[in-house]
Amino acid sequence: MEQARMEDSFGEWFSRVIREAEIMDPRYPVKGLCVWLPYGMKLRNLVISIIRRLLEERGHHEVLFPLLIPEDAFNREAEHIRGFENEVYWVTRGGGEELDVKLVLRPTSETSMYPMFALWVRSHADLPIKVFQVVSVFRHETKMTKPMIRVREVTTFKEAHTAHSTREEAEAQVREAVEIYRKFFDELGIPYVITKRPEWDTFAGAEYSIAFDTLLPDGKTLQIGTVHNLGQNFSKVFGIEFQKPDGGHDHVYQTCYGISERVIAAAIVVHGDELGPCLPPKVAPIQVVIVPIVFKDEREPTELSHALLQELERGGIRAHLDLRNLRPGNKFYYWERRGVPIRIEVGPKEARWRKVTAVRRDTRKRIEIPIEELLDKIKTLLVEMEVEMKKRAWDKLNERVRKVGKLDDFEKITGGIAKMSLCGGGCAREAEERTGFKILGEELDSKPSGRCAVCGRAAERTVLMARSY
RNA sequence: GGGGUCGUGGGGUAGCUUGGUCUAUCCUUCUGGCUUCGGGAGCCAGAGACCUGGGUUCAAAUCCCGGCGACCCCA
């Protein structure tokens, strides 16, 4: 029942929530650009710290490349230009002077990084290169923009780039990237499907692309991560060459993969309810908020609250004590709208009985915790919430992935993800035309079985279809 | 890419059709004070708006055109 309104008007829900939760202010006077507010920035930084840790654990090193790319570097890879030329911003003037070499604001950093790779790589011993950066990228989107979901400045692009001495190694890197991204989304409890994108939807300049999509309440999918095998397409045009142990030369084999702030949108949305977000405990800027309930002259609740705050902070919990002169009910709503996972109420009763009342944001269940057990119980509760939130989000997604045996059965599905078998022929286009859904891609590692949902011949692939953002 | 709707205090709105007491409505928010505090308290006082540029007109929030911005539908 609560979900209904979220499903009907997801766009409205989302912009209301990010504003009320003080995550972003979308009113910046340039289309497609938004302001990260302090609370949102903390959330963003916590999310970044997870992916940073995961990448570094697997031997990636953080770097920072310039925002501006010279025209000739940008124009070197033909497919890549074709993919981006219609949406890049140009810097053509410095002060009053026209620039001799026009510059683009990076829409992604291949053409910024790879000329440098060419300088860095001499021998096979210089490989592999595994670097990443977290930066803004700019794309002049012509379609309707939406905070965090379709923007002209992607402010939190976490892009990794690798170079290897063999095709096999690059292939293995693609697999490693997929595993890293799985872990990343798992830590945030965001459910996903993984597909190999069809050729028309492959990254500009890549041999193939693998993508993660999640499902939003309105039934449309949202691409939240991509992994690309670039083969030697870029290394050949940028001259990234190395000497092999046997003395011969070869161009490097490359991969790149990236995740934008859409992952933050997903974290807000997939765990949200009518009131707003329930932030995953791992990234919630405030994990526990303490609300003292103070009657006239009583001082115990406030004093006890201070002591509890200290204990939680010492235990590594991100806690906050709300001492504002507002009534408790008002504070409850305030923190629920900000997605704080746990609220602790400390009133005269708690002070007297040496226990506190904890309330979960996701289920709104009340739990009594003896004060001496507080830290342990809160830690356990945060982990429990994380596990349950993840499970609920996955259940919600799985409910909306439906197997379609024959295309004629399709009419029943209004949103979500359709899974069907197809032959190797041209039935994909017919499936798209008759359903209005687009093919996300072939399910990763799926083994085709049964018959083509369109023509009935033996199936050669399993595809996922959906309406997408 | 094609089509449509719409811009009024920080947020949400009334007014626009038929231009004129609009000195712009209501709710919320915010500020100061009193009083309160177990799910958005109450009272008093106060703050705050016609997106932008041009045009029509004696007169524009209201009508016309451009720009910027927001939202929706279709491909």
XYZ file of C-alpha atoms (C1' of nucleotides) in Angstrom:
544
model
C 0.000 0.000 0.000
C 2.742 2.396 0.952
C 4.710 1.281 -2.071
C 1.933 2.155 -4.446
C 2.606 5.846 -4.430
C 6.297 5.284 -4.809
C 5.655 3.131 -7.838
C 3.185 5.514 -9.418
C 5.273 8.621 -9.167
C 8.818 7.533 -8.616
C 10.264 10.723 -10.039
C 8.303 12.865 -7.640
C 9.181 10.607 -4.711
C 12.856 10.709 -5.542
C 13.216 14.452 -5.882
C 11.189 15.013 -2.727
C 13.312 12.532 -0.790
C 16.722 13.831 -1.775
C 15.612 17.323 -0.876
C 13.948 16.454 2.427
C 16.820 14.221 3.451
C 19.171 17.083 2.551
C 21.254 14.910 0.270
C 21.204 17.133 -2.796
C 19.738 20.445 -3.802
C 18.583 20.147 -7.401
C 17.849 23.845 -7.790
C 21.242 24.828 -9.144
C 20.474 27.158 -12.059
C 22.092 25.028 -14.755
C 20.195 22.097 -16.199
C 21.515 18.730 -15.147
C 23.807 20.029 -12.386
C 23.095 19.586 -8.679
C 24.638 20.528 -5.366
C 25.744 17.917 -2.849
C 24.662 19.067 0.616
C 26.710 18.266 3.730
C 24.666 15.216 4.685
C 24.656 13.907 1.121
C 28.362 14.540 0.836
C 29.023 12.406 3.902
C 26.934 9.640 2.393
C 28.773 10.006 -0.899
C 32.168 9.856 0.783
C 31.267 6.712 2.688
C 30.127 5.055 -0.530
C 33.349 6.068 -2.252
C 35.410 4.695 0.631
C 33.943 1.234 0.054
C 34.774 1.068 -3.626
C 38.170 2.586 -2.951
C 38.893 -0.171 -0.439
C 37.682 -2.916 -2.790
C 39.755 -1.636 -5.689
C 42.881 -1.169 -3.603
C 42.528 -4.650 -2.149
C 42.786 -5.932 -5.702
C 45.880 -3.965 -6.609
C 44.376 -0.818 -8.101
C 46.097 2.502 -7.417
C 44.329 5.802 -7.225
C 45.381 8.542 -9.650
C 44.050 11.889 -10.773
C 44.072 12.976 -14.390
C 43.221 16.440 -15.705
C 39.708 17.417 -16.590
C 40.637 18.785 -20.018
C 41.535 16.647 -22.999
C 43.113 18.053 -26.179
C 41.038 17.671 -29.291
C 43.495 15.461 -31.152
C 43.698 12.905 -28.334
C 39.941 12.865 -28.023
C 39.568 12.332 -31.754
C 41.972 9.436 -32.090
C 39.703 6.425 -31.672
C 37.012 6.529 -34.326
C 34.292 4.570 -32.553
C 34.892 6.422 -29.339
C 34.365 9.804 -30.978
C 31.241 8.584 -32.639
C 29.870 7.571 -29.255
C 30.581 10.825 -27.505
C 30.932 13.648 -30.014
C 27.316 14.681 -29.684
C 27.520 15.133 -25.971
C 30.868 16.672 -25.128
C 31.405 20.168 -23.831
C 34.132 22.145 -25.538
C 36.488 24.704 -24.082
C 37.444 26.910 -26.995
C 38.505 30.144 -25.388
C 40.914 31.274 -22.688
C 39.943 34.740 -21.608
C 39.458 36.689 -24.793
C 41.615 34.443 -26.957
C 40.538 31.554 -29.086
C 42.545 28.463 -28.137
C 44.810 26.984 -30.806
C 44.058 23.514 -29.489
C 40.469 23.076 -28.474
C 39.832 21.120 -25.290
C 37.003 18.841 -24.255
C 35.697 18.380 -20.751
C 36.216 14.671 -20.221
C 33.040 12.656 -20.787
C 35.113 9.671 -19.537
C 38.880 9.410 -19.304
C 40.194 6.911 -21.855
C 41.535 9.598 -24.139
C 42.931 11.507 -21.197
C 44.787 8.561 -19.686
C 45.972 6.503 -22.595
C 48.459 8.971 -24.098
C 50.157 8.819 -20.699
C 49.958 5.036 -20.634
C 51.928 5.111 -23.883
C 54.713 6.974 -22.089
C 54.673 4.701 -19.074
C 54.735 1.342 -20.758
C 58.009 0.070 -22.193
C 58.316 -3.552 -21.214
C 56.094 -6.389 -20.086
C 57.501 -5.716 -16.612
C 55.596 -2.402 -16.556
C 52.367 -4.335 -16.830
C 49.750 -4.672 -15.666
C 48.673 -1.113 -15.008
C 45.653 -0.939 -12.738
C 44.557 2.569 -11.804
C 41.367 4.332 -10.874
C 40.122 7.807 -10.122
C 37.000 9.376 -8.639
C 36.160 12.476 -10.632
C 33.502 14.538 -12.352
C 32.773 13.791 -15.975
C 30.606 15.915 -18.230
C 28.041 14.829 -20.756
C 25.633 17.136 -22.468
C 22.528 15.009 -22.046
C 19.726 16.212 -24.234
C 17.028 14.131 -22.639
C 15.270 15.037 -19.436
C 17.742 15.230 -16.595
C 17.150 13.865 -13.131
C 19.340 14.321 -10.062
C 21.930 11.534 -9.723
C 20.231 9.492 -12.449
C 20.656 11.489 -15.616
C 22.957 14.433 -15.145
C 25.281 16.588 -17.211
C 27.990 16.546 -14.606
C 28.517 13.086 -13.181
C 30.184 14.155 -9.976
C 31.140 10.794 -8.583
C 32.492 8.777 -11.472
C 34.613 5.959 -10.097
C 36.481 4.824 -13.169
C 39.158 2.169 -13.329
C 41.501 1.548 -16.235
C 43.833 -1.374 -16.751
C 46.416 -2.490 -19.295
C 47.736 -6.034 -19.727
C 50.195 -7.961 -21.794
C 47.798 -10.650 -23.013
C 44.220 -10.971 -24.112
C 43.684 -13.674 -21.499
C 44.868 -11.421 -18.733
C 42.523 -8.657 -19.843
C 39.718 -11.187 -19.958
C 40.527 -12.237 -16.410
C 40.544 -8.584 -15.404
C 37.013 -8.192 -16.704
C 36.032 -11.073 -14.451
C 37.807 -9.526 -11.488
C 36.025 -6.235 -12.093
C 32.674 -7.997 -12.156
C 33.514 -9.631 -8.839
C 34.586 -6.332 -7.298
C 31.353 -4.708 -8.392
C 29.302 -7.600 -7.069
C 30.901 -7.099 -3.666
C 30.383 -3.383 -3.826
C 26.679 -3.629 -4.556
C 26.328 -6.445 -2.038
C 27.789 -4.282 0.688
C 25.117 -1.701 -0.077
C 22.388 -4.330 -0.363
C 21.582 -3.249 -3.903
C 20.210 -6.091 -6.035
C 21.235 -6.360 -9.676
C 21.212 -8.366 -12.858
C 24.344 -8.729 -14.932
C 24.242 -8.871 -18.702
C 26.517 -8.679 -21.673
C 25.191 -5.703 -23.588
C 24.084 -6.127 -27.200
C 26.388 -4.721 -29.834
C 24.468 -1.488 -30.325
C 24.752 -0.744 -26.608
C 28.444 -1.555 -26.270
C 30.695 1.196 -24.920
C 32.129 3.328 -27.700
C 35.469 1.763 -28.560
C 35.041 -1.477 -26.591
C 34.954 -5.030 -27.898
C 32.142 -5.833 -25.499
C 30.502 -4.439 -22.396
C 29.084 -6.043 -19.300
C 26.603 -4.079 -17.252
C 24.899 -4.169 -13.883
C 21.280 -3.033 -13.730
C 19.014 -2.663 -10.765
C 15.243 -2.245 -10.775
C 13.448 0.871 -9.596
C 9.975 0.895 -8.028
C 8.350 2.141 -11.230
C 9.441 -1.034 -13.002
C 12.246 0.508 -15.048
C 15.825 -0.674 -14.797
C 18.728 1.587 -13.948
C 22.247 0.845 -15.201
C 24.508 1.162 -12.181
C 27.837 -0.183 -13.340
C 29.678 -1.198 -16.503
C 32.765 -3.231 -17.311
C 34.374 -3.041 -20.736
C 36.914 -5.098 -22.566
C 38.695 -2.674 -24.872
C 40.949 -5.223 -26.531
C 43.658 -3.380 -28.453
C 41.322 -0.752 -29.922
C 42.782 2.076 -27.904
C 46.318 0.780 -27.459
C 46.780 0.674 -31.219
C 45.684 4.253 -31.807
C 47.465 5.600 -28.736
C 50.589 3.551 -29.369
C 50.684 1.757 -26.035
C 53.316 -0.788 -26.965
C 55.602 -3.022 -24.929
C 58.452 -5.425 -25.461
C 57.660 -9.050 -24.664
C 60.020 -11.474 -22.879
C 60.824 -13.022 -26.262
C 61.920 -9.673 -27.617
C 58.875 -9.100 -29.809
C 56.483 -6.179 -29.504
C 52.758 -5.987 -28.921
C 50.081 -3.493 -28.034
C 48.564 -3.784 -24.580
C 45.145 -5.264 -23.933
C 42.917 -2.965 -21.958
C 39.836 -2.886 -19.807
C 37.948 -0.119 -18.092
C 35.019 -0.054 -15.732
C 33.031 2.568 -13.964
C 30.263 3.375 -11.532
C 28.601 6.754 -11.178
C 26.550 8.357 -8.393
C 23.636 6.338 -9.686
C 24.775 3.786 -7.140
C 23.854 6.290 -4.434
C 20.478 6.838 -6.028
C 20.014 3.073 -6.054
C 20.949 2.774 -2.386
C 18.376 5.417 -1.524
C 15.661 3.963 -3.697
C 15.853 0.210 -3.214
C 15.649 0.469 0.573
C 13.256 3.415 0.650
C 9.655 3.633 1.687
C 6.937 6.252 1.590
C 8.673 8.380 4.192
C 12.071 8.404 2.556
C 15.286 6.426 2.556
C 16.583 3.854 4.975
C 20.288 4.183 4.399
C 22.435 1.054 4.435
C 24.186 1.008 7.848
C 27.625 0.833 6.238
C 27.189 4.212 4.561
C 24.675 6.006 6.773
C 26.334 9.281 7.864
C 24.523 8.854 11.160
C 23.924 5.245 12.140
C 22.280 5.913 15.467
C 20.470 9.029 16.615
C 19.718 9.539 20.288
C 16.557 11.453 21.123
C 16.235 12.427 24.782
C 12.729 12.829 26.075
C 12.855 15.500 28.706
C 10.089 16.476 31.093
C 10.189 19.688 33.062
C 13.030 19.495 35.522
C 14.370 16.069 34.847
C 18.029 15.954 33.969
C 18.632 12.227 33.899
C 17.535 11.626 30.296
C 19.899 14.267 28.930
C 22.787 13.180 31.104
C 22.262 9.551 30.231
C 22.046 10.479 26.531
C 25.422 12.156 26.669
C 26.942 9.084 28.291
C 25.399 6.784 25.679
C 26.636 8.977 22.845
C 30.164 8.757 24.169
C 29.976 5.024 24.516
C 28.671 4.535 21.001
C 31.285 6.840 19.516
C 34.034 5.078 21.388
C 32.725 1.839 19.952
C 33.106 3.183 16.419
C 29.441 3.925 15.779
C 28.524 7.080 13.906
C 26.116 8.487 16.479
C 24.363 11.785 16.977
C 22.574 13.309 19.947
C 19.638 15.519 19.050
C 19.337 18.200 21.703
C 17.239 20.620 19.718
C 14.327 22.239 21.458
C 11.727 20.308 19.511
C 9.158 17.791 20.619
C 10.205 14.176 20.299
C 7.632 13.323 17.651
C 8.988 16.038 15.437
C 12.516 14.682 15.799
C 11.372 11.150 15.035
C 10.002 12.233 11.661
C 13.020 14.379 10.980
C 15.504 11.524 11.359
C 13.316 8.985 9.631
C 13.224 11.214 6.581
C 17.021 11.259 6.637
C 17.195 7.498 6.658
C 19.028 7.075 9.966
C 18.945 3.302 10.594
C 18.452 3.291 14.367
C 16.860 5.725 16.781
C 17.367 5.470 20.513
C 14.834 7.039 22.844
C 16.001 8.017 26.298
C 13.313 9.249 28.682
C 12.601 9.074 32.419
C 11.522 5.447 32.122
C 14.781 4.470 30.466
C 16.797 6.341 33.042
C 14.935 4.625 35.862
C 15.115 1.103 34.464
C 18.635 1.403 33.013
C 17.529 0.443 29.535
C 16.840 2.278 26.293
C 14.302 1.932 23.530
C 15.773 1.393 20.078
C 13.644 1.756 16.963
C 14.616 0.370 13.571
C 14.055 2.667 10.621
C 13.249 -0.155 8.217
C 10.657 -2.077 10.238
C 9.904 0.593 12.846
C 10.029 -2.184 15.457
C 10.847 -1.147 19.003
C 13.470 -3.033 20.956
C 14.429 -2.605 24.595
C 18.152 -2.763 25.291
C 19.742 -2.821 28.766
C 22.257 -0.019 28.977
C 25.210 -2.221 29.821
C 24.638 -4.211 26.598
C 24.082 -1.169 24.395
C 27.170 -1.173 22.199
C 27.094 -4.903 21.464
C 23.387 -4.922 20.768
C 23.553 -1.888 18.486
C 26.391 -3.431 16.510
C 24.455 -6.658 16.142
C 21.331 -4.779 15.191
C 23.103 -2.820 12.458
C 24.402 -6.038 10.950
C 20.980 -7.661 11.173
C 19.395 -4.695 9.462
C 21.966 -4.801 6.699
C 21.266 -8.479 6.053
C 17.502 -8.071 6.131
C 17.481 -4.939 3.990
C 19.555 -6.716 1.377
C 17.271 -9.725 1.406
C 14.102 -7.643 1.090
C 15.608 -5.682 -1.802
C 16.621 -8.887 -3.599
C 13.192 -10.416 -3.024
C 11.586 -7.356 -4.520
C 13.779 -7.609 -7.611
C 13.395 -11.351 -8.008
C 9.611 -11.023 -7.820
C 9.755 -8.771 -10.840
C 12.021 -10.906 -13.000
C 9.653 -13.094 -14.965
C 10.372 -15.854 -17.329
C 8.547 -15.510 -20.617
C 8.210 -18.813 -22.443
C 6.387 -17.464 -25.470
C 6.204 -13.895 -26.617
C 2.407 -14.208 -26.778
C 2.334 -14.420 -22.989
C 4.088 -11.110 -22.661
C 1.141 -8.739 -22.467
C 0.621 -9.537 -18.803
C 3.819 -7.864 -17.740
C 3.756 -4.132 -17.258
C 7.125 -3.431 -15.705
C 10.098 -5.276 -14.347
C 12.473 -7.551 -16.153
C 11.467 -10.179 -18.669
C 13.704 -13.151 -19.160
C 13.390 -15.121 -22.362
C 15.219 -17.506 -24.612
C 15.956 -16.501 -28.154
C 17.390 -18.191 -31.211
C 20.502 -16.880 -32.889
C 18.548 -15.167 -35.651
C 16.795 -11.842 -35.933
C 14.081 -12.495 -33.401
C 15.519 -9.958 -30.952
C 14.187 -7.031 -32.927
C 10.734 -8.525 -33.133
C 10.774 -9.179 -29.406
C 11.634 -5.534 -28.785
C 9.016 -4.245 -31.174
C 6.205 -6.374 -29.818
C 6.977 -5.807 -26.163
C 8.123 -2.231 -26.071
C 10.936 -3.498 -23.865
C 14.573 -3.126 -24.813
C 17.053 -5.924 -24.609
C 19.408 -5.304 -21.694
C 21.627 -8.078 -22.906
C 22.470 -11.712 -22.533
C 22.457 -12.909 -18.991
C 26.037 -13.408 -17.897
C 27.096 -17.065 -17.734
C 23.601 -18.348 -18.516
C 23.235 -21.573 -20.428
C 20.598 -21.357 -23.126
C 17.825 -23.925 -22.960
C 14.417 -24.544 -24.472
C 13.010 -22.749 -27.455
C 13.100 -19.244 -28.874
C 10.226 -17.254 -27.418
C 9.526 -15.710 -30.813
C 10.008 -18.362 -33.497
C 10.152 -21.574 -31.470
C 13.471 -22.783 -32.812
C 16.177 -24.048 -30.485
C 17.346 -21.291 -28.139
C 20.904 -20.050 -28.316
C 20.860 -17.355 -25.648
C 18.989 -16.099 -22.636
C 18.218 -12.404 -22.746
C 16.833 -9.970 -20.221
C 14.477 -7.255 -21.385
C 13.121 -4.176 -19.659
C 12.263 -0.556 -19.929
C 15.253 1.439 -18.812
C 16.353 4.832 -17.634
C 14.534 12.525 -31.889
C 8.860 13.959 -31.849
C 4.679 15.932 -28.974
C 2.419 18.178 -24.673
C 1.772 20.727 -19.797
C 3.747 24.306 -16.649
C 7.054 28.449 -14.017
C 3.672 33.088 -7.962
C 7.842 33.771 -0.704
C 12.604 28.284 1.223
C 8.569 24.136 -0.110
C 3.357 23.430 -1.792
C -0.566 26.592 -3.690
C -5.100 30.495 -4.892
C -5.563 34.263 -8.508
C -4.678 34.075 -15.048
C -10.207 32.034 -18.919
C -12.817 37.851 -19.059
C -5.794 42.775 -18.003
C -7.660 47.407 -13.502
C -8.702 48.142 -4.961
C -3.402 42.283 -6.175
C -1.629 46.844 -0.955
C -1.342 38.996 -4.244
C -4.782 33.800 -1.001
C -4.161 29.661 2.121
C -0.907 25.748 4.217
C 3.973 24.846 5.463
C 8.763 26.933 6.553
C 11.811 30.557 8.913
C 12.907 34.580 13.042
C 11.895 36.482 18.235
C 9.125 35.504 22.691
C 5.994 32.703 26.148
C 4.744 27.845 27.135
C 5.860 22.834 26.335
C 8.349 17.775 25.468
C 6.774 9.266 25.102
C 4.840 10.241 17.194
C 4.846 16.393 13.294
C 1.850 20.963 20.348
C -0.364 25.845 21.319
C -0.473 31.238 21.664
C 1.550 36.249 20.421
C 4.621 39.162 17.192
C 7.419 39.223 12.689
C 10.048 37.671 7.775
C 9.496 36.060 2.891
C 7.009 35.592 -4.001
C 4.569 37.020 -9.515
C 11.560 32.818 -13.743
C 14.041 36.144 -17.487
C 14.196 39.507 -21.793
C 11.294 41.880 -25.275
C 6.257 43.180 -27.193
C 0.863 44.759 -26.917
C -1.758 48.374 -23.664
C -3.560 54.255 -20.333
C -2.665 49.736 -17.355
C 0.350 42.957 -17.336
C 1.068 37.811 -12.192
C -2.871 37.713 -16.054
C -2.396 38.471 -23.333
C 1.798 37.523 -27.448
C 7.061 36.054 -28.818
C 12.152 34.464 -27.474
C 15.445 32.517 -23.658
C 16.264 29.696 -19.265
C 14.158 26.024 -16.124
C 10.712 22.027 -14.391
C 7.502 17.962 -15.377
C 4.848 14.301 -18.539
C 3.881 11.237 -22.917
C 5.517 8.810 -27.421
C 9.803 6.746 -30.437
